[in-house]
Structure formats: structure tokens, C-alpha cells
Coordinates of C-alpha atoms and ligand atoms in Angstrom, one line a residue:
M6 CA -9.3 25.3 16.1
S7 CA -9.9 26.1 19.8
G8 CA -7.2 25.5 22.4
S9 CA -8.9 22.4 23.9
E10 CA -9.6 21.0 20.4
W11 CA -5.9 21.4 19.6
T12 CA -4.8 19.7 22.8
C13 CA -7.2 16.9 22.1
R14 CA -6.0 16.5 18.5
L15 CA -2.3 16.6 19.6
S16 CA -2.9 13.9 22.3
S17 CA -4.6 11.6 19.8
M18 CA -1.7 12.3 17.3
H19 CA 0.6 10.7 19.9
E20 CA -1.7 8.4 21.9
W21 CA -0.6 5.3 20.1
E22 CA 2.9 5.7 21.4
S23 CA 1.9 5.1 25.0
P24 CA 3.1 1.7 26.3
Y25 CA -0.4 1.2 27.5
Y26 CA -2.1 1.7 24.1
E27 CA -3.0 -1.7 22.6
P28 CA 0.2 -3.1 24.1
S29 CA 0.0 -6.5 22.6
L30 CA 0.0 -5.1 19.0
P31 CA 2.9 -3.9 16.9
V32 CA 2.5 -0.3 15.7
S33 CA 1.6 -1.4 12.2
E34 CA -1.5 -3.4 13.5
K35 CA -2.7 -0.9 16.2
S36 CA -5.8 1.1 15.5
N37 CA -5.4 4.8 15.0
P38 CA -7.0 7.0 17.6
L39 CA -7.4 9.7 14.9
T40 CA -9.8 7.6 12.9
R41 CA -11.9 5.9 15.6
D42 CA -15.1 7.4 14.2
I43 CA -14.2 7.4 10.5
D44 CA -17.1 5.1 9.7
R45 CA -19.6 7.8 10.8
A46 CA -17.7 10.8 9.3
S47 CA -18.7 13.0 6.4
S48 CA -16.6 13.0 3.2
G49 CA -14.9 16.2 4.2
C50 CA -14.1 14.8 7.6
I51 CA -12.8 11.6 6.2
V52 CA -10.4 13.5 4.0
R53 CA -9.1 15.5 7.0
M54 CA -8.7 12.4 9.1
L55 CA -6.7 10.6 6.5
Q56 CA -4.5 13.6 6.0
A57 CA -3.8 13.8 9.8
C58 CA -2.9 10.2 9.7
D59 CA -0.5 10.7 6.8
S60 CA 1.1 13.7 8.6
Q61 CA 2.1 11.3 11.5
M62 CA 4.8 10.0 9.1
F63 CA 6.8 13.1 9.7
L64 CA 6.2 13.6 13.5
E65 CA 9.2 14.9 15.3
E66 CA 11.2 12.4 17.3
A67 CA 11.7 14.6 20.4
G68 CA 10.5 12.7 23.5
A69 CA 8.9 10.0 21.3
T70 CA 9.0 6.3 22.1
Y71 CA 9.9 5.3 18.5
Q72 CA 12.4 6.4 16.0
R73 CA 11.0 8.4 13.0
L74 CA 11.7 8.9 9.3
M75 CA 14.0 11.7 10.0
S76 CA 15.6 10.5 13.2
D77 CA 19.5 10.6 13.3
G78 CA 19.8 6.8 13.4
V79 CA 17.5 6.3 10.4
V80 CA 19.2 9.0 8.3
E81 CA 22.6 7.5 9.1
T82 CA 21.5 4.1 7.9
L83 CA 20.0 5.6 4.8
M84 CA 23.4 7.2 4.1
E85 CA 25.2 3.9 4.6
V86 CA 22.9 2.0 2.3
A87 CA 23.1 4.8 -0.3
K88 CA 26.9 4.4 -0.2
K89 CA 26.5 0.7 -0.9
V90 CA 24.3 1.4 -3.9
E91 CA 26.7 4.1 -5.1
L92 CA 29.5 1.4 -5.1
I93 CA 27.4 -0.8 -7.3
L94 CA 26.5 2.0 -9.6
K95 CA 30.1 2.9 -10.1
D96 CA 31.1 -0.7 -10.8
P97 CA 28.0 -2.6 -11.8
R98 CA 29.8 -5.7 -13.1
D99 CA 28.3 -8.9 -11.7
S100 CA 26.3 -6.8 -9.2
L101 CA 22.6 -6.3 -8.6
V102 CA 20.3 -4.3 -6.2
V103 CA 17.2 -6.3 -5.6
L104 CA 14.1 -4.8 -4.0
S105 CA 11.6 -7.4 -2.8
G106 CA 8.3 -7.5 -0.9
C107 CA 4.8 -8.9 -0.7
G108 CA 1.6 -7.1 -1.8
T109 CA 1.9 -3.3 -1.7
S110 CA 5.6 -3.6 -0.7
G111 CA 6.3 -5.7 -3.8
R112 CA 4.3 -3.2 -6.0
L113 CA 6.4 -0.3 -4.7
A114 CA 9.6 -2.4 -5.3
F115 CA 8.4 -2.6 -8.9
L116 CA 7.5 1.1 -9.2
V117 CA 10.8 2.2 -7.7
T118 CA 13.1 -0.2 -9.7
S119 CA 11.3 0.9 -12.9
A120 CA 11.9 4.6 -12.2
F121 CA 15.6 4.2 -11.3
N122 CA 16.4 1.7 -14.1
R123 CA 14.8 4.3 -16.5
A124 CA 17.0 7.0 -15.0
L125 CA 20.0 4.7 -15.7
K126 CA 18.9 4.2 -19.2
E127 CA 18.7 7.9 -19.8
L128 CA 22.4 8.1 -18.7
N129 CA 23.3 5.2 -21.1
Q130 CA 24.0 3.0 -18.1
S131 CA 22.8 -0.6 -17.9
P132 CA 20.1 -1.4 -15.4
V133 CA 21.2 -2.6 -11.9
Y134 CA 17.8 -2.8 -10.2
S135 CA 15.6 -5.8 -10.1
Y136 CA 12.3 -6.4 -8.2
I137 CA 10.7 -9.5 -6.8
I138 CA 7.0 -9.6 -5.7
A139 CA 5.6 -12.7 -3.9
G140 CA 3.3 -14.5 -6.3
G141 CA 5.0 -13.1 -9.4
D142 CA 3.8 -10.3 -11.7
K143 CA 0.1 -11.1 -11.4
A144 CA 0.5 -10.0 -7.7
L145 CA 1.2 -6.5 -9.1
F146 CA -2.5 -6.2 -9.8
S147 CA -4.2 -8.8 -7.7
S148 CA -3.9 -10.2 -4.2
Q149 CA -1.7 -13.3 -4.1
E150 CA -1.4 -13.6 -0.4
A151 CA -0.6 -17.3 0.0
P152 CA 2.9 -17.0 -1.4
E153 CA 3.6 -14.4 1.2
D154 CA 3.7 -17.2 3.8
D155 CA 6.3 -19.2 1.9
P156 CA 9.9 -18.5 2.9
K157 CA 11.3 -21.2 0.6
L158 CA 9.6 -19.5 -2.4
G159 CA 11.2 -16.2 -1.3
M160 CA 14.7 -17.8 -1.2
L161 CA 14.2 -19.5 -4.5
S162 CA 13.0 -16.4 -6.3
L163 CA 15.9 -14.4 -4.9
K164 CA 18.4 -17.1 -6.0
E165 CA 16.9 -17.1 -9.4
A166 CA 17.0 -13.3 -9.7
C167 CA 20.7 -13.2 -8.7
E168 CA 22.0 -16.2 -10.7
G169 CA 25.6 -15.6 -11.6
K170 CA 25.9 -12.4 -9.5
K171 CA 28.9 -11.9 -7.2
R172 CA 27.6 -8.9 -5.3
V173 CA 24.0 -8.3 -4.3
L174 CA 22.5 -5.6 -2.2
F175 CA 19.1 -7.1 -1.1
I176 CA 16.4 -4.7 0.1
G177 CA 13.6 -6.7 1.7
I178 CA 10.4 -4.7 2.5
S179 CA 7.8 -5.9 5.0
C180 CA 5.9 -3.0 6.6
G181 CA 4.9 -5.2 9.6
L182 CA 8.3 -6.9 9.8
S183 CA 6.2 -10.0 9.3
A184 CA 6.2 -11.6 5.9
P185 CA 7.8 -15.1 5.9
F186 CA 8.6 -14.7 2.1
V187 CA 10.9 -11.8 3.0
A188 CA 12.2 -13.6 6.1
G189 CA 13.3 -16.5 3.9
Q190 CA 15.2 -14.1 1.6
L191 CA 16.9 -12.3 4.5
D192 CA 17.9 -15.7 5.9
L193 CA 19.4 -16.6 2.5
C194 CA 21.4 -13.4 2.6
L195 CA 22.7 -14.1 6.1
Q196 CA 23.8 -17.6 5.1
N197 CA 25.7 -16.2 2.1
P198 CA 27.4 -13.0 3.3
Q199 CA 30.1 -13.3 0.6
V200 CA 27.5 -12.4 -2.0
Y201 CA 24.5 -10.8 -0.3
T202 CA 24.2 -7.7 1.9
P203 CA 20.7 -7.6 3.5
V204 CA 18.7 -4.4 4.1
L205 CA 15.3 -4.6 5.8
V206 CA 12.7 -1.8 5.4
G207 CA 9.7 -1.9 7.7
F208 CA 7.7 0.2 10.2
N209 CA 7.8 -1.5 13.6
P210 CA 10.6 -1.5 16.2
T211 CA 12.6 -4.7 16.0
H212 CA 11.2 -6.1 19.2
Q213 CA 7.8 -6.0 17.6
A214 CA 8.8 -8.1 14.6
R215 CA 6.6 -11.1 14.2
D216 CA 7.8 -14.1 16.3
E217 CA 5.3 -16.8 15.3
P218 CA 7.0 -20.0 14.2
I219 CA 7.1 -20.4 10.4
P220 CA 6.2 -24.0 9.4
G221 CA 9.3 -25.9 8.1
C222 CA 11.8 -23.2 9.3
S223 CA 14.0 -22.9 12.3
F224 CA 13.7 -19.1 12.2
T225 CA 11.0 -16.5 12.8
F226 CA 10.9 -13.0 11.4
R227 CA 12.1 -11.7 14.7
S228 CA 15.0 -14.1 15.0
V229 CA 16.2 -13.0 11.5
V230 CA 15.9 -9.4 12.6
Q231 CA 17.9 -10.1 15.7
R232 CA 20.7 -11.7 13.7
M233 CA 20.7 -8.6 11.4
E234 CA 20.9 -6.3 14.5
G235 CA 24.1 -8.1 15.5
L236 CA 25.6 -7.6 12.0
A237 CA 24.3 -4.0 11.7
K238 CA 27.1 -2.8 14.0
S239 CA 29.7 -3.8 11.5
Q240 CA 27.6 -2.6 8.5
K241 CA 27.1 -6.1 7.2
A242 CA 23.3 -5.7 7.5
F243 CA 21.1 -2.7 7.7
L244 CA 17.7 -2.1 9.4
I245 CA 15.6 0.9 8.3
N246 CA 12.6 0.7 10.6
P247 CA 11.1 4.0 11.7
A248 CA 7.6 4.2 13.1
V249 CA 5.0 6.1 11.1
G250 CA 2.0 5.5 13.4
P251 CA -0.9 3.2 13.0
E252 CA -2.7 3.0 9.7
A253 CA -6.0 4.9 9.2
I254 CA -7.8 1.6 8.6
S255 CA -6.2 -0.8 11.1
G256 CA -3.4 -2.8 9.5
S257 CA -3.9 -1.3 6.0
S258 CA -0.2 -1.0 5.3
R259 CA -0.9 -0.1 1.6
M260 CA -1.4 3.4 3.0
K261 CA 1.3 4.9 5.2
G262 CA 3.4 1.8 5.0
G263 CA 3.5 2.0 1.2
S264 CA 4.0 5.8 1.2
A265 CA 6.9 5.6 3.7
T266 CA 8.5 2.7 1.7
K267 CA 8.4 4.8 -1.4
I268 CA 9.9 7.8 0.4
L269 CA 12.8 5.8 2.0
L270 CA 13.7 3.9 -1.2
E271 CA 13.7 7.0 -3.3
V272 CA 15.7 9.0 -0.9
V273 CA 18.4 6.2 -0.8
L274 CA 18.5 5.6 -4.5
S275 CA 18.4 9.3 -5.4
A276 CA 21.3 10.0 -3.1
A277 CA 23.3 7.1 -4.6
H278 CA 22.6 8.3 -8.2
A279 CA 23.6 11.9 -7.4
A280 CA 26.8 10.6 -5.8
A281 CA 27.7 8.3 -8.6
F282 CA 26.8 10.5 -11.6
T283 CA 27.0 14.1 -10.5
H284 CA 29.7 13.9 -7.8
T285 CA 27.3 15.1 -5.1
P286 CA 28.4 13.6 -1.8
I287 CA 26.0 11.6 0.3
T288 CA 25.3 13.8 3.3
Q289 CA 22.9 14.0 6.2
Q290 CA 21.7 17.4 4.9
G291 CA 21.0 16.1 1.4
I292 CA 19.0 13.2 2.8
L293 CA 17.0 15.5 5.1
Q294 CA 16.4 18.0 2.3
H295 CA 14.9 15.3 0.1
M296 CA 12.7 14.1 3.1
R297 CA 11.5 17.6 3.6
A298 CA 10.4 17.9 0.0
Y299 CA 8.2 14.9 0.6
E300 CA 6.9 16.4 3.9
K301 CA 5.9 19.4 1.8
T302 CA 4.2 17.1 -0.7
L303 CA 1.9 16.1 2.1
E304 CA 0.6 19.7 2.3
I305 CA -0.6 19.6 -1.3
P306 CA -3.7 17.4 -0.7
C307 CA -4.6 19.6 2.3
A308 CA -4.8 22.6 0.0
H309 CA -7.3 20.7 -2.2
N310 CA -9.6 19.5 0.6
E311 CA -12.8 20.7 -1.0
G312 CA -12.1 19.2 -4.4
M313 CA -11.0 16.0 -2.8
S314 CA -14.1 15.5 -0.6
A315 CA -16.3 16.2 -3.7
L316 CA -14.5 13.4 -5.6
L317 CA -14.7 11.1 -2.6
E318 CA -18.4 11.8 -2.4
A319 CA -18.8 11.0 -6.1
A320 CA -16.8 7.8 -5.9
G321 CA -18.8 6.8 -2.7
K322 CA -22.1 7.3 -4.5
S323 CA -21.0 5.2 -7.5
L324 CA -20.0 2.3 -5.2
Q325 CA -23.1 2.6 -3.0
R326 CA -25.2 2.1 -6.2
G327 CA -23.1 -0.9 -7.1
R328 CA -21.6 1.0 -10.0
R329 CA -18.0 1.5 -11.0
V330 CA -15.1 3.8 -10.4
C331 CA -12.5 3.8 -13.2
Y332 CA -9.0 5.4 -13.2
L333 CA -7.5 6.3 -16.5
G334 CA -3.9 7.1 -16.0
W335 CA -0.8 8.0 -17.9
G336 CA 2.9 7.0 -17.1
S337 CA 3.8 6.1 -13.6
L338 CA 0.7 7.8 -12.2
G339 CA -1.2 5.3 -14.3
V340 CA 0.7 2.5 -12.5
L341 CA -0.4 4.0 -9.2
G342 CA -4.0 4.0 -10.4
L343 CA -3.7 0.3 -11.4
V344 CA -2.2 -0.5 -8.0
D345 CA -4.7 1.4 -5.9
A346 CA -7.7 0.0 -7.8
S347 CA -6.5 -3.6 -7.5
E348 CA -5.9 -3.3 -3.8
C349 CA -9.6 -2.6 -3.2
V350 CA -10.3 -6.3 -3.7
P351 CA -8.3 -7.7 -0.8
T352 CA -8.6 -4.5 1.4
F353 CA -12.3 -4.0 1.2
G354 CA -13.6 -7.3 -0.2
A355 CA -14.6 -5.2 -3.3
D356 CA -15.5 -6.8 -6.5
Y357 CA -12.8 -6.8 -9.2
E358 CA -15.1 -4.6 -11.4
D359 CA -15.9 -2.0 -8.6
V360 CA -12.7 0.0 -8.9
R361 CA -10.5 -0.6 -11.9
G362 CA -7.4 1.1 -13.3
F363 CA -6.2 1.4 -16.9
I364 CA -2.9 2.8 -18.2
S365 CA -2.0 4.4 -21.5
G366 CA 0.2 2.0 -23.4
G367 CA -0.7 -1.0 -21.3
Y368 CA 2.1 -3.5 -20.8
N369 CA 4.4 -1.6 -23.2
E370 CA 4.4 1.2 -20.7
L371 CA 4.8 -1.1 -17.7
K372 CA 7.8 -3.2 -18.9
N373 CA 7.2 -5.7 -16.1
N374 CA 9.4 -8.9 -15.8
E375 CA 6.7 -11.2 -17.2
G376 CA 5.2 -9.0 -19.9
P377 CA 1.4 -9.1 -20.7
L378 CA -0.4 -11.2 -18.0
G379 CA -3.3 -12.5 -20.1
P380 CA -7.0 -11.9 -20.4
D381 CA -7.7 -11.7 -16.6
F382 CA -5.4 -8.7 -16.4
R383 CA -6.4 -6.2 -19.1
I384 CA -5.0 -2.8 -18.3
S385 CA -4.7 -0.6 -21.4
H386 CA -7.0 2.3 -22.4
E387 CA -8.0 0.3 -25.4
D388 CA -9.1 -2.5 -23.1
F389 CA -11.2 0.1 -21.2
L390 CA -12.7 1.4 -24.4
H391 CA -13.7 -2.1 -25.5
L392 CA -14.6 -3.8 -22.3
V393 CA -15.8 -1.2 -19.9
L394 CA -16.9 2.0 -21.6
P395 CA -19.9 0.5 -23.5
S396 CA -21.6 -0.3 -20.2
L397 CA -21.0 3.0 -18.4
D398 CA -23.6 5.7 -17.6
D399 CA -23.8 8.7 -15.4
H400 CA -23.7 6.6 -12.2
D401 CA -20.2 5.4 -13.0
M402 CA -17.3 7.6 -12.1
V403 CA -14.3 8.0 -14.3
L404 CA -11.1 9.8 -13.2
L405 CA -8.3 11.0 -15.5
I406 CA -4.9 11.0 -13.8
Y407 CA -2.2 12.9 -15.8
T408 CA 0.5 15.5 -15.7
Q409 CA 1.6 18.3 -18.1
T410 CA 4.4 16.1 -19.4
D411 CA 1.8 13.5 -20.8
D412 CA 0.3 13.7 -24.2
V413 CA -2.6 16.0 -23.4
S414 CA -4.2 15.6 -26.8
D415 CA -4.5 11.9 -26.0
V416 CA -6.1 12.8 -22.7
E417 CA -8.6 15.0 -24.4
K418 CA -9.4 12.4 -27.0
L419 CA -10.1 9.8 -24.3
A420 CA -12.1 12.4 -22.3
R421 CA -14.4 13.0 -25.3
R422 CA -15.0 9.3 -25.7
V423 CA -15.9 8.9 -22.0
R424 CA -18.2 11.9 -22.2
E425 CA -20.3 10.2 -24.8
K426 CA -21.3 7.7 -22.1
T427 CA -21.1 9.5 -18.8
S428 CA -20.9 13.1 -17.6
N429 CA -19.4 11.8 -14.3
L430 CA -15.9 12.5 -15.5
H431 CA -13.3 14.1 -13.3
A432 CA -9.5 14.8 -13.4
V433 CA -6.5 15.1 -11.2
Y434 CA -3.8 17.0 -13.1
H435 CA -0.3 18.0 -12.0
R436 CA 1.5 21.0 -13.7
V437 CA 4.2 23.4 -12.8
D438 CA 3.8 27.2 -12.5
G439 CA 3.6 28.8 -15.9
D440 CA 2.6 25.6 -17.7
T441 CA 1.1 26.3 -21.1
A442 CA -0.3 22.8 -21.9
A443 CA -3.7 23.2 -23.5
T444 CA -5.9 21.6 -20.9
D445 CA -8.9 24.0 -20.9
D446 CA -10.9 21.8 -23.2
I447 CA -10.3 18.7 -21.0
N448 CA -11.4 20.7 -17.9
K449 CA -14.6 21.7 -19.7
L450 CA -15.3 18.1 -20.3
C451 CA -14.9 17.2 -16.6
L452 CA -17.4 17.7 -13.9
S453 CA -14.5 18.6 -11.6
S454 CA -10.8 19.0 -12.0
L455 CA -8.1 19.0 -9.3
R456 CA -5.4 21.1 -10.8
I457 CA -2.3 20.8 -8.7
T458 CA 0.3 23.5 -9.5
W459 CA 3.8 22.9 -8.4
P460 CA 6.4 25.8 -8.0
S461 CA 9.5 24.1 -9.3
P462 CA 10.4 23.1 -12.9
A463 CA 9.7 19.5 -13.9
S464 CA 12.5 17.2 -12.7
G465 CA 13.1 13.7 -11.4
L466 CA 12.3 14.8 -7.8
L467 CA 9.1 16.5 -9.0
Q468 CA 8.0 13.3 -10.7
M469 CA 8.5 11.4 -7.4
Q470 CA 6.5 14.1 -5.6
W471 CA 3.7 13.9 -8.2
E472 CA 3.6 10.1 -7.6
L473 CA 3.5 10.4 -3.8
C474 CA 0.8 13.1 -4.0
T475 CA -1.2 10.9 -6.4
K476 CA -0.8 7.8 -4.2
L477 CA -2.0 9.7 -1.1
F478 CA -4.9 11.1 -3.1
L479 CA -6.0 7.8 -4.7
N480 CA -5.6 5.9 -1.3
A481 CA -7.8 8.5 0.3
L482 CA -10.3 8.3 -2.6
S483 CA -10.7 4.5 -2.6
T484 CA -10.6 4.2 1.2
G485 CA -13.1 7.1 1.7
A486 CA -15.5 5.7 -0.9
H487 CA -15.5 2.3 0.8
V488 CA -16.0 3.9 4.2
L489 CA -19.0 5.7 2.7
K490 CA -20.2 2.4 1.3
G491 CA -20.3 1.1 4.9
K492 CA -17.4 -1.4 4.6
I493 CA -15.6 -0.2 7.7
Y494 CA -16.6 -0.6 11.3
Q495 CA -15.1 2.1 13.5
N496 CA -11.6 2.0 11.9
H497 CA -11.5 -1.7 11.2
M498 CA -12.1 -3.5 7.9
M499 CA -14.6 -6.1 8.9
D500 CA -14.8 -8.1 5.7
L501 CA -11.2 -8.8 5.3
Q502 CA -10.0 -11.8 3.3
V503 CA -8.4 -14.4 5.5
T504 CA -5.9 -15.6 2.9
N505 CA -2.6 -15.7 4.8
S506 CA -1.4 -16.2 8.4
K507 CA -1.0 -12.5 9.1
L508 CA -4.6 -11.9 8.0
Y509 CA -5.8 -15.0 9.9
C510 CA -4.3 -13.7 13.1
R511 CA -5.7 -10.2 12.4
A512 CA -9.2 -11.6 11.9
T513 CA -9.1 -13.6 15.2
R514 CA -7.9 -10.5 17.0
L515 CA -10.7 -8.4 15.5
L516 CA -13.3 -10.9 16.6
Q517 CA -11.9 -10.8 20.1
K518 CA -12.0 -7.0 20.2
L519 CA -15.5 -6.7 18.9
S520 CA -17.1 -9.7 20.7
G521 CA -15.2 -9.7 23.9
C522 CA -15.0 -13.5 23.7
P523 CA -11.8 -15.4 24.4
E524 CA -9.3 -16.1 21.6
S525 CA -10.1 -19.8 21.4
K526 CA -13.8 -19.2 21.0
C527 CA -13.1 -16.5 18.3
E528 CA -10.8 -18.8 16.4
E529 CA -13.5 -21.5 16.5
A530 CA -16.1 -19.2 15.2
L531 CA -13.7 -18.1 12.4
L532 CA -13.0 -21.7 11.4
K533 CA -16.8 -22.5 11.4
A534 CA -17.3 -19.6 9.0
V535 CA -14.3 -20.6 6.8
Y536 CA -15.4 -24.3 6.5
K537 CA -19.2 -23.4 6.5
V538 CA -20.0 -25.8 9.4
D539 CA -21.7 -25.4 12.7
N540 CA -19.6 -28.1 14.3
L541 CA -15.9 -28.3 13.8
T542 CA -14.5 -31.8 13.0
V543 CA -11.2 -33.1 14.3
E544 CA -9.9 -33.0 10.7
I545 CA -10.5 -29.2 10.7
T546 CA -9.1 -28.5 14.1
S547 CA -5.9 -30.5 13.4
S548 CA -5.2 -28.8 10.1
D549 CA -2.6 -26.0 10.0
I550 CA -3.2 -22.3 9.3
S551 CA -2.2 -22.7 5.6
T552 CA -5.0 -25.2 5.1
H553 CA -7.4 -22.8 6.7
T554 CA -6.2 -19.8 4.6
H555 CA -6.3 -21.9 1.5
T556 CA -9.9 -22.8 2.1
A557 CA -10.8 -19.2 2.9
R558 CA -9.7 -18.1 -0.5
T559 CA -13.1 -19.0 -2.0
R560 CA -15.2 -17.8 1.0
T561 CA -16.8 -14.4 1.5
K562 CA -17.8 -12.5 4.6
V563 CA -16.1 -15.0 6.9
V564 CA -15.3 -12.4 9.6
P565 CA -18.8 -10.8 9.7
L566 CA -20.4 -14.2 9.8
A567 CA -18.2 -15.3 12.6
L568 CA -18.9 -12.1 14.5
V569 CA -22.7 -12.4 14.1
C570 CA -22.5 -16.0 15.4
L571 CA -20.4 -15.0 18.4
L572 CA -22.6 -12.0 19.3
T573 CA -26.0 -13.7 18.9
G574 CA -25.1 -17.4 19.4
C575 CA -27.1 -18.1 16.2
S576 CA -26.2 -20.8 13.6
L577 CA -24.2 -20.0 10.4
A578 CA -27.3 -20.2 8.3
E579 CA -29.1 -17.6 10.5
A580 CA -26.0 -15.4 10.4
E581 CA -26.0 -15.6 6.6
L582 CA -29.6 -14.6 6.5
R583 CA -29.0 -11.6 8.8
L584 CA -26.2 -10.4 6.6
E585 CA -28.2 -10.9 3.5
Q586 CA -31.0 -8.7 5.0
Q587 CA -28.5 -6.1 6.0
P588 CA -25.7 -6.1 3.4
I589 CA -24.0 -3.1 4.9
V590 CA -21.7 -5.0 7.2
R591 CA -21.2 -2.1 9.6
D592 CA -25.0 -1.8 10.1
A593 CA -25.4 -5.5 10.5
V594 CA -22.7 -5.6 13.2
E595 CA -24.2 -2.6 15.0
A596 CA -27.6 -4.2 15.0
C597 CA -26.1 -7.2 16.7
L598 CA -24.2 -5.1 19.2
S599 CA -27.2 -3.2 20.2
Ligands
F1P27 C1 2.4 -7.3 2.8 C2 0.9 -7.4 2.5 C3 0.2 -6.0 2.4 C4 -1.2 -6.2 2.1 C5 -1.9 -7.2 3.2 C6 -1.2 -8.5 3.2 O1 2.6 -6.7 4.1 O2 0.7 -8.0 1.2 O3 0.8 -5.2 1.4 O4 -1.9 -4.9 2.2 O5 -1.9 -6.6 4.5 O6 0.3 -8.2 3.4 P1 4.0 -6.4 4.7 O7 4.8 -7.6 4.5 O8 4.6 -5.3 3.9 O9 3.8 -6.0 6.1

């Protein structure tokens, strides 16, 4: 890289921190200068852009506007929270650690509680962790965004989870410090300090927490955060809110927000477990060491750039042709596959069948609160064999996701079955140096294999690193494939679902940015697209946001439609026709803009 290129890259690494950069937006909603042109980039370039965004998670604090993952204040709070968890682990009677969130944040709460309850089981200890996800277990694999706006539902689900408990450490996760569901839970904790100690995890500074009124409540997210700040001084509440930089696709907090959530929660719980069960004191150094192991993990995908961009290209081709991408995973990496695939629906307006994940053992492996979720949520490899495999051919891409600790003979068996229908079979495989698992035959069956070799022996930490690496990898694959399909305009998802208040506000803002029209006009255009009318009635304009977002659940392409109307002044019917003629949203928008 030349000197000037480097300076340029460095300045865009930090540009978002300037007080003048998109000043009205919180960090989690800003657009990332690094990915401004991602919609026009090659697959190799997309991979590098996404990696550069991820690396912002570990930027140094020196001279920075915001605190970081490894800032002293953040590390101190992680230590304090770990000590609270340690106390519960040492005396778990009538106690619980609850992790709760909406969407991706709830999915990570599930993943992390599962892993640490498993670790407790291996030590013959009873489980102390419990997860809550807004919308219940079906939200693990589908978007249930309306419950995210419901603070009462949040409170009730927390009360229910903690029935009969005398001591609860509640960890609420909201990447944007914004979800009313979590605000309601934090408020409940603040009202009942004799039982609950609240911890908030998110990725905006506290003054950027959402301050919109929540219908039926006297508090906003920001007012709850301010009350917590007051209590933080006496360690009665904890705030863990470093900045990790804007998402590669604006507002897509499933990416860095999700990864940083996983890192923070695992660092805290690992430190607590080590303190409670191996007499390892909780120290700043220990916390930093664990963080650095994750920072190193980020380098792994970089070492596999070529393989990754080939996979991204293959997935993009399948999606462009209207064909499928299937992830077949084992163990917790299988869960990450399920999660990444299901997030494509709300994130990219993808069809449920476009990207699907399946896990070996299905619900038996998952052990979720509600057990099997019925015919709409089929997730096992058997389901894949019966429902999906028969219709596959070479245009559909299948990706095996496994590690040396999985049953490789099972992987091989499934690979053979897949090969009978499609040669478009690929693998991502984690192993440690010197591994002797017999995977050569699997590799021969695959068109490409990303074999990731790790230096240390298999351990709890290594499993978490495999997971993070797989998450980064799958997020890049599904995001990149949808970019190649033309779903992204600059670095904005145009065709977002407007199914909760956060997304409604994001959609209005996006229309303002792209059309240059005033907010009121953009909101009008959005509502016309949501209600499919050219003239708004008083009934529509006097309804609240929850009515709008409820109606929007069954609508498609509302934001692109509204934008075409705003840019051309045409009717909705004409806008629909334009989008039908030009189904690649990015191209349709560009045609209007030119
Ligand atoms: C929760 C969330 C995101 C999802 C979408 C809607 O956000 O469900 O996970 O991708 O943006 O909101 P947050 O509360 O963690 O900020």
C-alpha cells in the first residue's frame, strides 16, 4: 500500500468519530466511510472492506472520541460484572444470571447461555444462566421485530424467567441502546433493586441512547440509561458500552454489534468461571489477554481472503440466479449457520428459502427453552435431506461448517449425499495443528475447502474463537452475496422491512438522505407505500407508529417504492411498474437518480 493510500485508509478508519460526521446519528446507525462503494466492489474487495470494518472493533482508544472494547473504563466494568457472576456461581441458590435481547442480541444471549450452562454441566454444577429473546424462541430463527417495541412484554418475560429468585444479575443487550423491550426490563430491575442488578451492553455512548417516547411508558431508553449511570458509581448498575464503529451495511447490528456482544459476554463469563472453579483471580490482565485472543481471531479470515472471495462469488451467483445457499453445520457452528441464514430475511428482504441453515441433531442439539418449533422451523440435516436436497442442482450452493471435534464420518456421509445432486459443495473446517482427523475424502468431494488451522490445542477458548471466526465468515458471505445480488445501494440496505419503530425511523432517514426531501415529505411517501395509497387518509395519519409497522409486515419493497415516488413524483402504481421492470433495487434507484 502506498503512503497516500495508507493515510487515506487510516482517515476513513476514524472519519466516523469526527463530531461533524453524520452528527444527528448514533454510532450504530452511521454509515461507514470504509464501505461507501461496497455496492460496486468486486468480491475480493468486499471481503477486504468487511474485514477492515471488523478490525475497527479493536481500534486503540488513544485520542479517540469514544471508549473502546479495551479501554480502561470498559475493562474495569467487565471485571466488576465478572465478580458479580462469580458470587452467583459460588452460591447459586435462588440466583440467576439472565441474558436478554432482541433479534441478533437475543440470539447471542441464547448462544452464550447455552455454552456456559454446558460448561457448568461438565463440572457437575447446575445451570445458572437463562436467556430471553423478544418474541420467544421462534425469534431465534426468524424476525419477530414487533415485540421489540413492547417494554411491558420485556418486563413480564423477565419476571416470569425469575419467578422465585432472590438474586438476579440481569444483562440486557441492545446494540443501539434502543430496544423498548430491553428498556422495560432494565426499568423493572431499577424498580426492584433488592432482587435485580442491571447490566446494559450496547455500542453507543450513553448520550446517544434513544430518546423517543415509548407509548404507554414514562421512560425512554435514554432516561433508563441515565438512571443507571447514577447507580453505576456505587456498582448497583453497570454500563458496558464501547464504540465499535459503524456497521459495514448501515445499522446492520447483526455484524459488529453481534460479534462485540459475543466477545464481551464471553470475556465476562469466562473470567467468572475461572475465578469460581480454578481459583484464577479476575484481573485486568486476564481480561485483556482474552480480548487479544479475539483480536487475533480477526486476523484468521484475512489469511484466507482468496478462498473467502471465491465462496462469496459462488454464493452471489446462486442468489443472482434465484437459487439457494444452504449451510449444513455441526454443534455451535451449526447454530451460527442457522442464525446467519435466518437474518437474511429481515436484513436483505431475502426469501426464506434463499439462504437456509441446518444443524446436525436439530432441536436435540439446540436445547432451546421451547423445544421443537413446528413445521415452519425445520432445522435438522434430516429435514434438509427430505425437503431441500431433492430440488438442488449445480446452481445451488451448499456449505459444510464443521470442526475436527465433530463426527467427520457423518460430515463425509452427508457430503456424499449432497454430491449426488450438486457439485457446488464447499466447506469451512477448523482444526488444530497436527490434527489427524480423516478429512481428505471430504475435501475431495468439495469444490473448495477453507481449512483453518489453529496453533493451540482444542479448549473452551478455542471453541469460542472458532465460533467468532465462523460468525465473521458467514456474515461476510451472506452480506457479500446480497451485495453482489444488487440489494445494497452504496452501503445502505434499501429494501429493509419497516417492522418496528427503529426500522421505521431508519427508513424515513434513508429516504431523506437519498431524496433530499424534508422529513415530513419522506414519512408521507413511506406511509403511502405502506398503505398502498396515493392519498393519505386522516385515519392513516392519525394512527401511531405501531399501526404502521404492523401494516408493513405484509408489504414488500416499501422503501424503494417510496423513494421512486419521491424522486420522480410518479404514482405508486407507476413506481411498482418501474421496480418490476428493474428488479435490482440498486439499479432502479440509480436510474431514477440519474
Ligand atoms: C435489535 C434488532 C437487531 C436487528 C434489527 C432490529 O437491535 O433486532 O438485532 O438486526 O436491526 O433490531 P438492538 O436492540 O440490539 O440494537
